[in-house]
mmCIF file of C-alpha atoms in Angstrom:
data_model
loop_
_atom_site.group_PDB
_atom_site.id
_atom_site.type_symbol
_atom_site.label_atom_id
_atom_site.label_comp_id
_atom_site.label_asym_id
_atom_site.label_seq_id
_atom_site.Cartn_x
_atom_site.Cartn_y
_atom_site.Cartn_z
ATOM 1 C CA MET A 20 53.105 -12.222 95.478
ATOM 2 C CA THR A 21 52.171 -14.772 92.816
ATOM 3 C CA GLU A 22 51.645 -13.178 89.441
ATOM 4 C CA ALA A 23 48.064 -13.438 88.135
ATOM 5 C CA ARG A 24 47.562 -15.782 85.221
ATOM 6 C CA GLN A 25 47.396 -14.171 81.792
ATOM 7 C CA PRO A 26 44.060 -14.220 79.956
ATOM 8 C CA GLU A 27 43.361 -17.191 77.747
ATOM 9 C CA ARG A 28 41.245 -17.156 74.635
ATOM 10 C CA LEU A 29 38.979 -19.553 72.828
ATOM 11 C CA SER A 30 38.500 -18.701 69.159
ATOM 12 C CA LEU A 31 35.447 -20.003 67.327
ATOM 13 C CA SER A 32 34.985 -19.450 63.594
ATOM 14 C CA ARG A 33 31.652 -19.517 61.838
ATOM 15 C CA PRO A 34 30.992 -22.199 59.224
ATOM 16 C CA GLY A 35 31.124 -20.699 55.755
ATOM 17 C CA GLY A 36 32.498 -17.341 56.967
ATOM 18 C CA GLU A 37 35.292 -17.487 54.386
ATOM 19 C CA ALA A 38 32.745 -17.312 51.576
ATOM 20 C CA ARG A 39 32.038 -13.623 52.210
ATOM 21 C CA ARG A 40 33.811 -11.414 49.686
ATOM 22 C CA THR A 41 32.221 -7.971 49.421
ATOM 23 C CA ARG A 42 31.584 -7.478 53.161
ATOM 24 C CA GLY A 43 34.391 -6.943 55.642
ATOM 25 C CA VAL A 44 35.418 -9.745 58.009
ATOM 26 C CA TYR A 45 34.078 -9.232 61.526
ATOM 27 C CA LYS A 46 35.946 -10.503 64.602
ATOM 28 C CA ILE A 47 34.627 -9.832 68.104
ATOM 29 C CA PHE A 48 36.555 -10.396 71.341
ATOM 30 C CA VAL A 49 34.064 -11.349 74.070
ATOM 31 C CA GLY A 50 34.660 -11.373 77.828
ATOM 32 C CA MET A 51 32.764 -11.902 81.055
ATOM 33 C CA ALA A 52 33.689 -8.515 82.567
ATOM 34 C CA ALA A 53 35.962 -5.499 82.316
ATOM 35 C CA GLY A 54 39.640 -6.248 82.791
ATOM 36 C CA VAL A 55 39.908 -9.768 81.330
ATOM 37 C CA GLY A 56 42.061 -8.521 78.450
ATOM 38 C CA LYS A 57 39.735 -8.233 75.437
ATOM 39 C CA THR A 58 41.066 -4.899 74.209
ATOM 40 C CA THR A 59 44.690 -5.911 74.740
ATOM 41 C CA ARG A 60 44.115 -9.063 72.679
ATOM 42 C CA ALA A 61 42.519 -7.022 69.911
ATOM 43 C CA LEU A 62 45.402 -4.519 69.973
ATOM 44 C CA ASN A 63 47.948 -7.344 69.807
ATOM 45 C CA GLU A 64 46.219 -8.765 66.747
ATOM 46 C CA LEU A 65 46.118 -5.325 65.118
ATOM 47 C CA ARG A 66 49.883 -5.009 65.712
ATOM 48 C CA GLU A 67 50.509 -8.458 64.208
ATOM 49 C CA ARG A 68 48.531 -7.513 61.113
ATOM 50 C CA LEU A 69 50.434 -4.266 60.800
ATOM 51 C CA GLU A 70 53.739 -6.159 61.011
ATOM 52 C CA ARG A 71 52.528 -8.496 58.244
ATOM 53 C CA GLY A 72 52.125 -5.473 56.006
ATOM 54 C CA GLU A 73 48.356 -4.972 56.338
ATOM 55 C CA ASP A 74 46.862 -1.475 56.443
ATOM 56 C CA ALA A 75 45.686 -1.554 60.074
ATOM 57 C CA LEU A 76 44.347 1.335 62.177
ATOM 58 C CA ILE A 77 42.800 2.066 65.565
ATOM 59 C CA GLY A 78 39.404 3.572 64.788
ATOM 60 C CA VAL A 79 38.404 4.158 68.399
ATOM 61 C CA LEU A 80 40.011 2.957 71.627
ATOM 62 C CA GLU A 81 38.691 3.373 75.192
ATOM 63 C CA THR A 82 41.694 2.943 77.514
ATOM 64 C CA HIS A 83 39.918 4.089 80.723
ATOM 65 C CA GLY A 84 43.406 5.060 81.882
ATOM 66 C CA ARG A 85 44.494 1.415 82.209
ATOM 67 C CA ARG A 86 48.269 1.158 81.960
ATOM 68 C CA GLY A 87 48.239 -2.212 80.212
ATOM 69 C CA THR A 88 45.874 -0.992 77.512
ATOM 70 C CA VAL A 89 47.881 2.188 76.940
ATOM 71 C CA GLN A 90 51.099 0.171 76.623
ATOM 72 C CA ALA A 91 49.496 -2.320 74.216
ATOM 73 C CA ALA A 92 48.458 0.574 71.941
ATOM 74 C CA GLU A 93 51.838 2.333 71.872
ATOM 75 C CA GLY A 94 53.096 2.933 68.343
ATOM 76 C CA LEU A 95 49.906 1.807 66.609
ATOM 77 C CA PRO A 96 48.427 4.235 64.053
ATOM 78 C CA VAL A 97 45.266 5.977 65.287
ATOM 79 C CA PHE A 98 42.648 7.475 62.984
ATOM 80 C CA PRO A 99 41.378 10.855 64.296
ATOM 81 C CA ARG A 100 37.953 10.820 65.911
ATOM 82 C CA ARG A 101 35.006 12.813 64.639
ATOM 83 C CA VAL A 102 34.583 15.801 66.974
ATOM 84 C CA LEU A 103 31.101 16.857 68.118
ATOM 85 C CA ALA A 104 30.040 19.656 70.437
ATOM 86 C CA HIS A 105 27.189 18.911 72.841
ATOM 87 C CA GLY A 106 26.077 21.046 75.780
ATOM 88 C CA GLY A 107 29.326 22.981 75.811
ATOM 89 C CA VAL A 108 31.375 19.771 75.890
ATOM 90 C CA THR A 109 33.537 18.495 73.027
ATOM 91 C CA LEU A 110 33.094 14.764 72.368
ATOM 92 C CA GLY A 111 34.979 12.434 70.045
ATOM 93 C CA GLU A 112 33.294 9.556 68.203
ATOM 94 C CA LEU A 113 34.274 7.043 65.536
ATOM 95 C CA ASP A 114 34.703 8.815 62.174
ATOM 96 C CA VAL A 115 32.911 6.315 59.948
ATOM 97 C CA ASP A 116 32.814 8.510 56.830
ATOM 98 C CA GLY A 117 36.487 9.362 57.187
ATOM 99 C CA LEU A 118 37.452 5.712 57.521
ATOM 100 C CA ILE A 119 35.393 4.719 54.484
ATOM 101 C CA ALA A 120 37.140 7.445 52.460
ATOM 102 C CA ARG A 121 40.542 6.281 53.806
ATOM 103 C CA ARG A 122 39.648 2.560 53.222
ATOM 104 C CA PRO A 123 42.103 0.774 55.548
ATOM 105 C CA GLY A 124 42.294 -3.020 55.490
ATOM 106 C CA VAL A 125 41.309 -3.497 59.132
ATOM 107 C CA VAL A 126 40.076 -1.184 61.913
ATOM 108 C CA LEU A 127 39.867 -1.737 65.663
ATOM 109 C CA VAL A 128 36.619 -0.431 67.163
ATOM 110 C CA ASP A 129 36.504 -0.823 70.950
ATOM 111 C CA GLU A 130 33.346 -1.213 73.124
ATOM 112 C CA LEU A 131 30.537 -2.189 70.758
ATOM 113 C CA ALA A 132 27.719 -1.303 73.170
ATOM 114 C CA HIS A 133 28.771 2.358 73.392
ATOM 115 C CA THR A 134 26.050 4.970 72.763
ATOM 116 C CA ASN A 135 27.178 7.701 70.384
ATOM 117 C CA ALA A 136 26.950 11.383 71.256
ATOM 118 C CA PRO A 137 23.777 13.257 70.234
ATOM 119 C CA GLY A 138 24.071 14.482 66.668
ATOM 120 C CA SER A 139 25.911 11.379 65.461
ATOM 121 C CA PRO A 140 24.633 9.761 62.231
ATOM 122 C CA ARG A 141 23.875 6.544 64.136
ATOM 123 C CA GLU A 142 22.812 5.989 67.736
ATOM 124 C CA LYS A 143 25.092 3.067 68.617
ATOM 125 C CA ARG A 144 28.680 2.130 67.871
ATOM 126 C CA TRP A 145 27.710 -1.366 66.705
ATOM 127 C CA GLN A 146 25.683 0.339 63.958
ATOM 128 C CA ASP A 147 28.803 2.271 62.937
ATOM 129 C CA VAL A 148 30.633 -1.044 62.674
ATOM 130 C CA GLU A 149 27.931 -2.468 60.393
ATOM 131 C CA THR A 150 28.467 0.494 58.059
ATOM 132 C CA LEU A 151 32.228 -0.156 57.956
ATOM 133 C CA LEU A 152 31.669 -3.851 57.250
ATOM 134 C CA ASP A 153 29.228 -3.046 54.441
ATOM 135 C CA ALA A 154 31.966 -0.867 52.930
ATOM 136 C CA GLY A 155 34.293 -3.896 52.816
ATOM 137 C CA ILE A 156 36.501 -2.945 55.795
ATOM 138 C CA ASP A 157 37.531 -5.682 58.259
ATOM 139 C CA VAL A 158 36.734 -4.882 61.908
ATOM 140 C CA LEU A 159 38.121 -6.082 65.245
ATOM 141 C CA SER A 160 35.873 -5.206 68.174
ATOM 142 C CA THR A 161 35.206 -5.946 71.845
ATOM 143 C CA VAL A 162 32.203 -6.480 74.104
ATOM 144 C CA ASN A 163 31.361 -7.780 77.576
ATOM 145 C CA VAL A 164 28.636 -10.405 77.713
ATOM 146 C CA GLN A 165 26.468 -8.402 80.142
ATOM 147 C CA HIS A 166 25.716 -5.891 77.372
ATOM 148 C CA LEU A 167 23.685 -8.415 75.331
ATOM 149 C CA GLU A 168 19.977 -7.577 75.316
ATOM 150 C CA SER A 169 18.730 -11.083 76.134
ATOM 151 C CA LEU A 170 20.944 -11.306 79.231
ATOM 152 C CA ASN A 171 19.961 -7.971 80.776
ATOM 153 C CA ASP A 172 17.604 -9.450 83.381
ATOM 154 C CA THR A 173 19.879 -12.400 84.132
ATOM 155 C CA VAL A 174 22.864 -10.139 84.784
ATOM 156 C CA ALA A 175 20.758 -7.760 86.910
ATOM 157 C CA ARG A 176 19.499 -10.673 89.000
ATOM 158 C CA LEU A 177 23.007 -12.103 89.484
ATOM 159 C CA THR A 178 24.929 -8.907 90.131
ATOM 160 C CA GLY A 179 22.360 -6.359 91.244
ATOM 161 C CA VAL A 180 23.540 -4.072 88.415
ATOM 162 C CA ARG A 181 21.181 -3.087 85.577
ATOM 163 C CA VAL A 182 23.327 -2.532 82.472
ATOM 164 C CA ARG A 183 22.071 0.501 80.535
ATOM 165 C CA GLU A 184 24.091 0.228 77.325
ATOM 166 C CA ARG A 185 22.911 -2.843 75.442
ATOM 167 C CA LEU A 186 23.153 -4.303 71.968
ATOM 168 C CA PRO A 187 21.092 -6.899 70.060
ATOM 169 C CA ASP A 188 22.210 -10.519 70.290
ATOM 170 C CA ALA A 189 22.162 -10.551 66.480
ATOM 171 C CA VAL A 190 25.385 -8.488 66.525
ATOM 172 C CA LEU A 191 27.230 -11.443 68.054
ATOM 173 C CA HIS A 192 25.557 -13.854 65.639
ATOM 174 C CA GLY A 193 26.675 -11.746 62.679
ATOM 175 C CA ALA A 194 30.393 -12.041 63.458
ATOM 176 C CA ASP A 195 32.669 -14.207 61.311
ATOM 177 C CA GLU A 196 34.794 -15.107 64.321
ATOM 178 C CA LEU A 197 34.231 -14.871 68.069
ATOM 179 C CA VAL A 198 37.142 -14.925 70.505
ATOM 180 C CA PHE A 199 36.276 -15.685 74.125
ATOM 181 C CA VAL A 200 38.946 -14.008 76.280
ATOM 182 C CA ASP A 201 38.976 -15.859 79.580
ATOM 183 C CA LEU A 202 40.480 -15.205 82.996
ATOM 184 C CA PRO A 203 39.683 -17.154 86.188
ATOM 185 C CA PRO A 204 37.689 -15.082 88.715
ATOM 186 C CA ASP A 205 40.452 -15.134 91.346
ATOM 187 C CA ASP A 206 42.984 -13.834 88.820
ATOM 188 C CA LEU A 207 40.632 -11.086 87.671
ATOM 189 C CA ARG A 208 40.106 -10.025 91.289
ATOM 190 C CA ALA A 209 43.892 -9.988 91.745
ATOM 191 C CA ARG A 210 44.201 -7.651 88.737
ATOM 192 C CA LEU A 211 41.520 -5.427 90.278
ATOM 193 C CA ARG A 212 43.340 -5.302 93.645
ATOM 194 C CA ALA A 213 46.576 -4.396 91.866
ATOM 195 C CA GLY A 214 44.915 -1.369 90.277
ATOM 196 C CA HIS A 215 44.989 -2.678 86.704
ATOM 197 C CA ILE A 216 41.244 -2.144 86.108
ATOM 198 C CA TYR A 217 39.956 0.753 88.251
ATOM 199 C CA GLY A 218 41.451 3.536 90.340
ATOM 200 C CA PRO A 219 42.043 3.053 94.105
ATOM 201 C CA GLU A 220 38.747 4.743 95.015
ATOM 202 C CA LYS A 221 36.683 2.047 93.238
ATOM 203 C CA ILE A 222 38.593 -1.133 94.114
ATOM 204 C CA GLU A 223 36.981 -2.178 97.411
ATOM 205 C CA GLN A 224 33.465 -1.331 96.259
ATOM 206 C CA SER A 225 33.971 -3.343 93.067
ATOM 207 C CA LEU A 226 35.378 -6.349 94.925
ATOM 208 C CA THR A 227 32.367 -6.547 97.233
ATOM 209 C CA ASN A 228 29.693 -5.760 94.615
ATOM 210 C CA PHE A 229 30.083 -6.685 90.937
ATOM 211 C CA PHE A 230 33.463 -8.470 91.081
ATOM 212 C CA THR A 231 32.581 -11.167 93.617
ATOM 213 C CA VAL A 232 33.741 -14.722 92.899
ATOM 214 C CA ALA A 233 30.117 -15.893 92.597
ATOM 215 C CA ASN A 234 29.196 -13.171 90.093
ATOM 216 C CA LEU A 235 32.308 -13.661 87.986
ATOM 217 C CA THR A 236 31.924 -17.445 87.955
ATOM 218 C CA ALA A 237 28.338 -17.117 86.722
ATOM 219 C CA LEU A 238 29.251 -14.466 84.123
ATOM 220 C CA ARG A 239 32.162 -16.605 82.908
ATOM 221 C CA GLU A 240 29.871 -19.562 82.282
ATOM 222 C CA ILE A 241 27.238 -17.348 80.620
ATOM 223 C CA ALA A 242 29.860 -15.806 78.320
ATOM 224 C CA LEU A 243 31.235 -19.163 77.215
ATOM 225 C CA ARG A 244 27.756 -20.552 76.577
ATOM 226 C CA GLN A 245 26.725 -17.440 74.664
ATOM 227 C CA VAL A 246 29.738 -17.640 72.356
ATOM 228 C CA ALA A 247 29.252 -21.360 71.789
ATOM 229 C CA ASN A 248 25.522 -20.918 71.112
ATOM 230 C CA ALA A 249 26.128 -18.083 68.659
ATOM 231 C CA VAL A 250 28.515 -20.237 66.624
ATOM 232 C CA GLU A 251 26.295 -23.325 66.874
ATOM 233 C CA MET A 252 23.327 -21.417 65.433
ATOM 234 C CA ASP A 253 25.147 -21.129 62.096
ATOM 235 C CA ALA A 254 26.284 -24.752 61.984
ATOM 236 C CA PRO A 255 25.012 -26.771 58.977
ATOM 237 C CA GLU A 256 21.503 -28.036 59.572
ATOM 238 C CA GLY A 257 20.835 -31.745 59.904
ATOM 239 C CA GLN A 258 17.521 -33.405 59.137
ATOM 240 C CA PRO A 259 14.664 -30.901 59.144
ATOM 241 C CA GLY A 260 12.389 -31.210 62.132
ATOM 242 C CA VAL A 261 9.602 -29.295 63.812
ATOM 243 C CA GLN A 262 9.968 -25.516 63.484
ATOM 244 C CA GLU A 263 10.066 -24.183 67.033
ATOM 245 C CA ARG A 264 7.948 -21.079 67.600
ATOM 246 C CA VAL A 265 8.025 -19.339 70.968
ATOM 247 C CA VAL A 266 5.088 -17.098 71.903
ATOM 248 C CA VAL A 267 5.552 -14.657 74.788
ATOM 249 C CA ALA A 268 2.287 -13.235 76.130
ATOM 250 C CA ILE A 269 2.664 -9.874 77.881
ATOM 251 C CA ALA A 270 0.574 -7.037 79.251
ATOM 252 C CA ALA A 271 1.572 -3.372 79.522
ATOM 253 C CA GLU A 272 3.280 -4.053 82.870
ATOM 254 C CA GLU A 273 6.871 -3.734 84.070
ATOM 255 C CA THR A 274 7.380 -7.515 84.016
ATOM 256 C CA GLY A 275 6.964 -7.572 80.238
ATOM 257 C CA SER A 276 10.635 -6.929 79.415
ATOM 258 C CA ARG A 277 11.757 -9.824 81.605
ATOM 259 C CA LEU A 278 9.307 -12.195 79.927
ATOM 260 C CA ILE A 279 10.440 -11.123 76.455
ATOM 261 C CA ARG A 280 14.104 -11.684 77.269
ATOM 262 C CA ARG A 281 13.319 -15.087 78.790
ATOM 263 C CA GLY A 282 11.404 -16.014 75.651
ATOM 264 C CA GLY A 283 14.267 -14.717 73.510
ATOM 265 C CA GLN A 284 16.736 -16.978 75.318
ATOM 266 C CA LEU A 285 14.413 -19.949 74.803
ATOM 267 C CA ALA A 286 13.948 -19.187 71.098
ATOM 268 C CA GLU A 287 17.700 -18.882 70.643
ATOM 269 C CA ARG A 288 18.419 -22.215 72.323
ATOM 270 C CA LEU A 289 15.770 -23.906 70.184
ATOM 271 C CA HIS A 290 16.874 -22.117 66.981
ATOM 272 C CA GLY A 291 13.252 -21.019 66.676
ATOM 273 C CA GLU A 292 11.107 -17.974 65.998
ATOM 274 C CA LEU A 293 10.151 -15.451 68.683
ATOM 275 C CA HIS A 294 6.654 -13.931 68.706
ATOM 276 C CA VAL A 295 5.662 -11.427 71.400
ATOM 277 C CA VAL A 296 1.915 -10.894 71.807
ATOM 278 C CA THR A 297 -0.103 -8.321 73.713
ATOM 279 C CA ILE A 298 -3.820 -7.608 73.760
ATOM 280 C CA ARG A 299 -4.809 -4.038 72.927
ATOM 281 C CA PRO A 300 -6.358 -2.553 76.100
ATOM 282 C CA ALA A 301 -9.584 -0.563 75.930
ATOM 283 C CA ARG A 302 -7.752 2.449 77.382
ATOM 284 C CA LEU A 303 -4.005 2.969 77.169
ATOM 285 C CA SER A 304 -2.241 5.414 79.504
ATOM 286 C CA ALA A 305 0.829 7.354 78.436
ATOM 287 C CA GLU A 306 2.987 5.146 80.683
ATOM 288 C CA GLN A 307 1.523 1.951 79.213
ATOM 289 C CA SER A 308 2.101 3.287 75.707
ATOM 290 C CA ARG A 309 5.735 3.997 76.591
ATOM 291 C CA MET A 310 6.179 0.480 77.979
ATOM 292 C CA LEU A 311 4.731 -1.139 74.867
ATOM 293 C CA GLY A 312 7.121 0.916 72.752
ATOM 294 C CA THR A 313 10.006 -0.376 74.866
ATOM 295 C CA PHE A 314 8.741 -3.962 74.566
ATOM 296 C CA ARG A 315 8.513 -3.604 70.795
ATOM 297 C CA ALA A 316 12.126 -2.382 70.678
ATOM 298 C CA ILE A 317 13.384 -5.239 72.876
ATOM 299 C CA THR A 318 11.551 -7.752 70.673
ATOM 300 C CA ALA A 319 13.167 -6.300 67.561
ATOM 301 C CA ALA A 320 16.599 -6.396 69.233
ATOM 302 C CA LEU A 321 16.094 -10.117 69.881
ATOM 303 C CA GLY A 322 15.073 -10.748 66.277
ATOM 304 C CA GLY A 323 11.402 -11.387 67.075
ATOM 305 C CA GLN A 324 8.030 -10.179 65.836
ATOM 306 C CA PHE A 325 5.724 -8.005 67.940
ATOM 307 C CA HIS A 326 1.950 -8.519 67.626
ATOM 308 C CA VAL A 327 -0.896 -6.397 69.027
ATOM 309 C CA LEU A 328 -4.205 -8.292 69.023
ATOM 310 C CA ASP A 329 -7.754 -7.086 69.573
ATOM 311 C CA ALA A 330 -10.080 -8.793 72.057
ATOM 312 C CA GLN A 331 -13.740 -7.922 72.465
ATOM 313 C CA GLY A 332 -14.168 -9.839 75.692
ATOM 314 C CA SER A 333 -11.981 -12.456 77.316
ATOM 315 C CA VAL A 334 -8.277 -12.371 76.505
ATOM 316 C CA ALA A 335 -7.643 -16.119 76.786
ATOM 317 C CA PRO A 336 -9.511 -17.285 73.616
ATOM 318 C CA VAL A 337 -7.694 -14.682 71.485
ATOM 319 C CA LEU A 338 -4.328 -15.825 72.820
ATOM 320 C CA VAL A 339 -5.189 -19.501 72.316
ATOM 321 C CA ARG A 340 -6.315 -18.811 68.734
ATOM 322 C CA PHE A 341 -3.033 -17.012 67.962
ATOM 323 C CA VAL A 342 -0.987 -19.887 69.426
ATOM 324 C CA GLN A 343 -2.906 -22.347 67.266
ATOM 325 C CA GLU A 344 -2.758 -20.246 64.075
ATOM 326 C CA ILE A 345 1.037 -19.898 64.041
ATOM 327 C CA HIS A 346 1.552 -23.490 65.300
ATOM 328 C CA ALA A 347 3.485 -22.376 68.369
ATOM 329 C CA THR A 348 5.486 -25.000 70.244
ATOM 330 C CA GLN A 349 6.291 -22.960 73.376
ATOM 331 C CA VAL A 350 4.347 -20.319 75.295
ATOM 332 C CA VAL A 351 5.898 -18.053 77.934
ATOM 333 C CA MET A 352 3.554 -16.280 80.348
ATOM 334 C CA GLY A 353 3.930 -14.315 83.555
ATOM 335 C CA GLU A 354 2.334 -15.216 86.851
ATOM 336 C CA THR A 355 -1.017 -13.425 86.970
ATOM 337 C CA SER A 356 -1.385 -10.080 88.733
ATOM 338 C CA ARG A 357 -5.186 -10.164 88.593
ATOM 339 C CA SER A 358 -7.312 -10.540 91.708
ATOM 340 C CA ARG A 359 -9.191 -13.756 92.470
ATOM 341 C CA LEU A 360 -12.501 -11.942 91.823
ATOM 342 C CA THR A 361 -11.329 -10.841 88.364
ATOM 343 C CA GLU A 362 -10.215 -14.390 87.586
ATOM 344 C CA PHE A 363 -13.600 -15.719 88.697
ATOM 345 C CA LEU A 364 -15.495 -13.221 86.532
ATOM 346 C CA ARG A 365 -13.245 -13.230 83.436
ATOM 347 C CA GLY A 366 -11.429 -16.545 83.680
ATOM 348 C CA ASP A 367 -7.861 -17.593 84.429
ATOM 349 C CA ILE A 368 -5.780 -17.024 81.269
ATOM 350 C CA ILE A 369 -3.027 -19.482 82.221
ATOM 351 C CA LYS A 370 -5.459 -22.329 82.974
ATOM 352 C CA THR A 371 -7.311 -21.677 79.721
ATOM 353 C CA VAL A 372 -4.111 -21.816 77.653
ATOM 354 C CA LEU A 373 -3.067 -25.029 79.394
ATOM 355 C CA ARG A 374 -6.487 -26.581 78.810
ATOM 356 C CA GLU A 375 -7.082 -25.454 75.228
ATOM 357 C CA THR A 376 -3.668 -26.065 73.604
ATOM 358 C CA ARG A 377 -2.122 -29.344 72.478
ATOM 359 C CA ASN A 378 1.559 -30.238 71.918
ATOM 360 C CA VAL A 379 2.585 -26.882 73.407
ATOM 361 C CA ASP A 380 4.955 -26.383 76.348
ATOM 362 C CA VAL A 381 3.742 -23.593 78.650
ATOM 363 C CA TYR A 382 6.227 -21.755 80.895
ATOM 364 C CA VAL A 383 4.818 -19.661 83.747
ATOM 365 C CA ILE A 384 7.422 -17.211 85.065
ATOM 366 C CA SER A 385 7.231 -16.008 88.665
ATOM 367 C CA ARG A 386 6.664 -12.282 89.207
ATOM 368 C CA ASP A 387 9.630 -12.374 91.636
#
């Protein structure tokens, strides 16, 4: 049998990253899916630093029982995890306070999108990493592209899998160096068949569901673009031009999260601002209130601003006025869910925005 090709990596450094002195240096290894070799690459770099005489430690490592990962970590110093008891189960998390007291030169922190156990000082592992960086400790970390907040809907549409553990895109943008660890889809599937990623009971299901050639090809392209875009956003600016401002208009409906993420992707590509707008309803149910809270959190994760506007009558004039006041250049709206009678009586919001705005691109996203 032909041996699968080893993972390749593309390393992209941020302009001006070397100027940081008090904050630790942040390097993230990014991949399209589990099994491409992100953690092994990070472990190899940690070993190289240790051999150069640096004070290097494993802060937290998730091997998932993979032989290659276990072998790559052999002999490397491991800092003890912080032990927490929850529901009769003992859990181990990254000991941030202990590491800050120990003050190593560089720490490996695996799986950025991980959610910490209840009772931890911070909810997410990427927040733990920020604390280490603020303390002047260098960090090596890993993440799969499907965990980025802005890509949640795209990945769900492509793969049929809704990723639950997510992190803000700003985490990627805050890194000093991004390393894209690449492996062709056929080679990754060969590693899966050989049992290098999951146990025998999960191989066939994974091959026919998430790890199809089509899914992996799409995720590979998304990952490479995401890394390139994150680095490009910090490139030196050329001549100043029009400030792009993306307005996403939502209602307290399930489609709101998809519209926000689509608007977030657009704002990122344009290097512009993201503004999410909703009109305060006359009556707000508990479920609608919960949804708006979720939408506010997603907006914050994408680096945007969330606005709740009041409307006495028709919604459209209020939305148009907001678009004009902030000098928006792009508007993202969802296909209407209102009946034809309601549109006749209260007006079609989309048509009004199209008619009443100038020099604004309007995107209408299908409900499907």
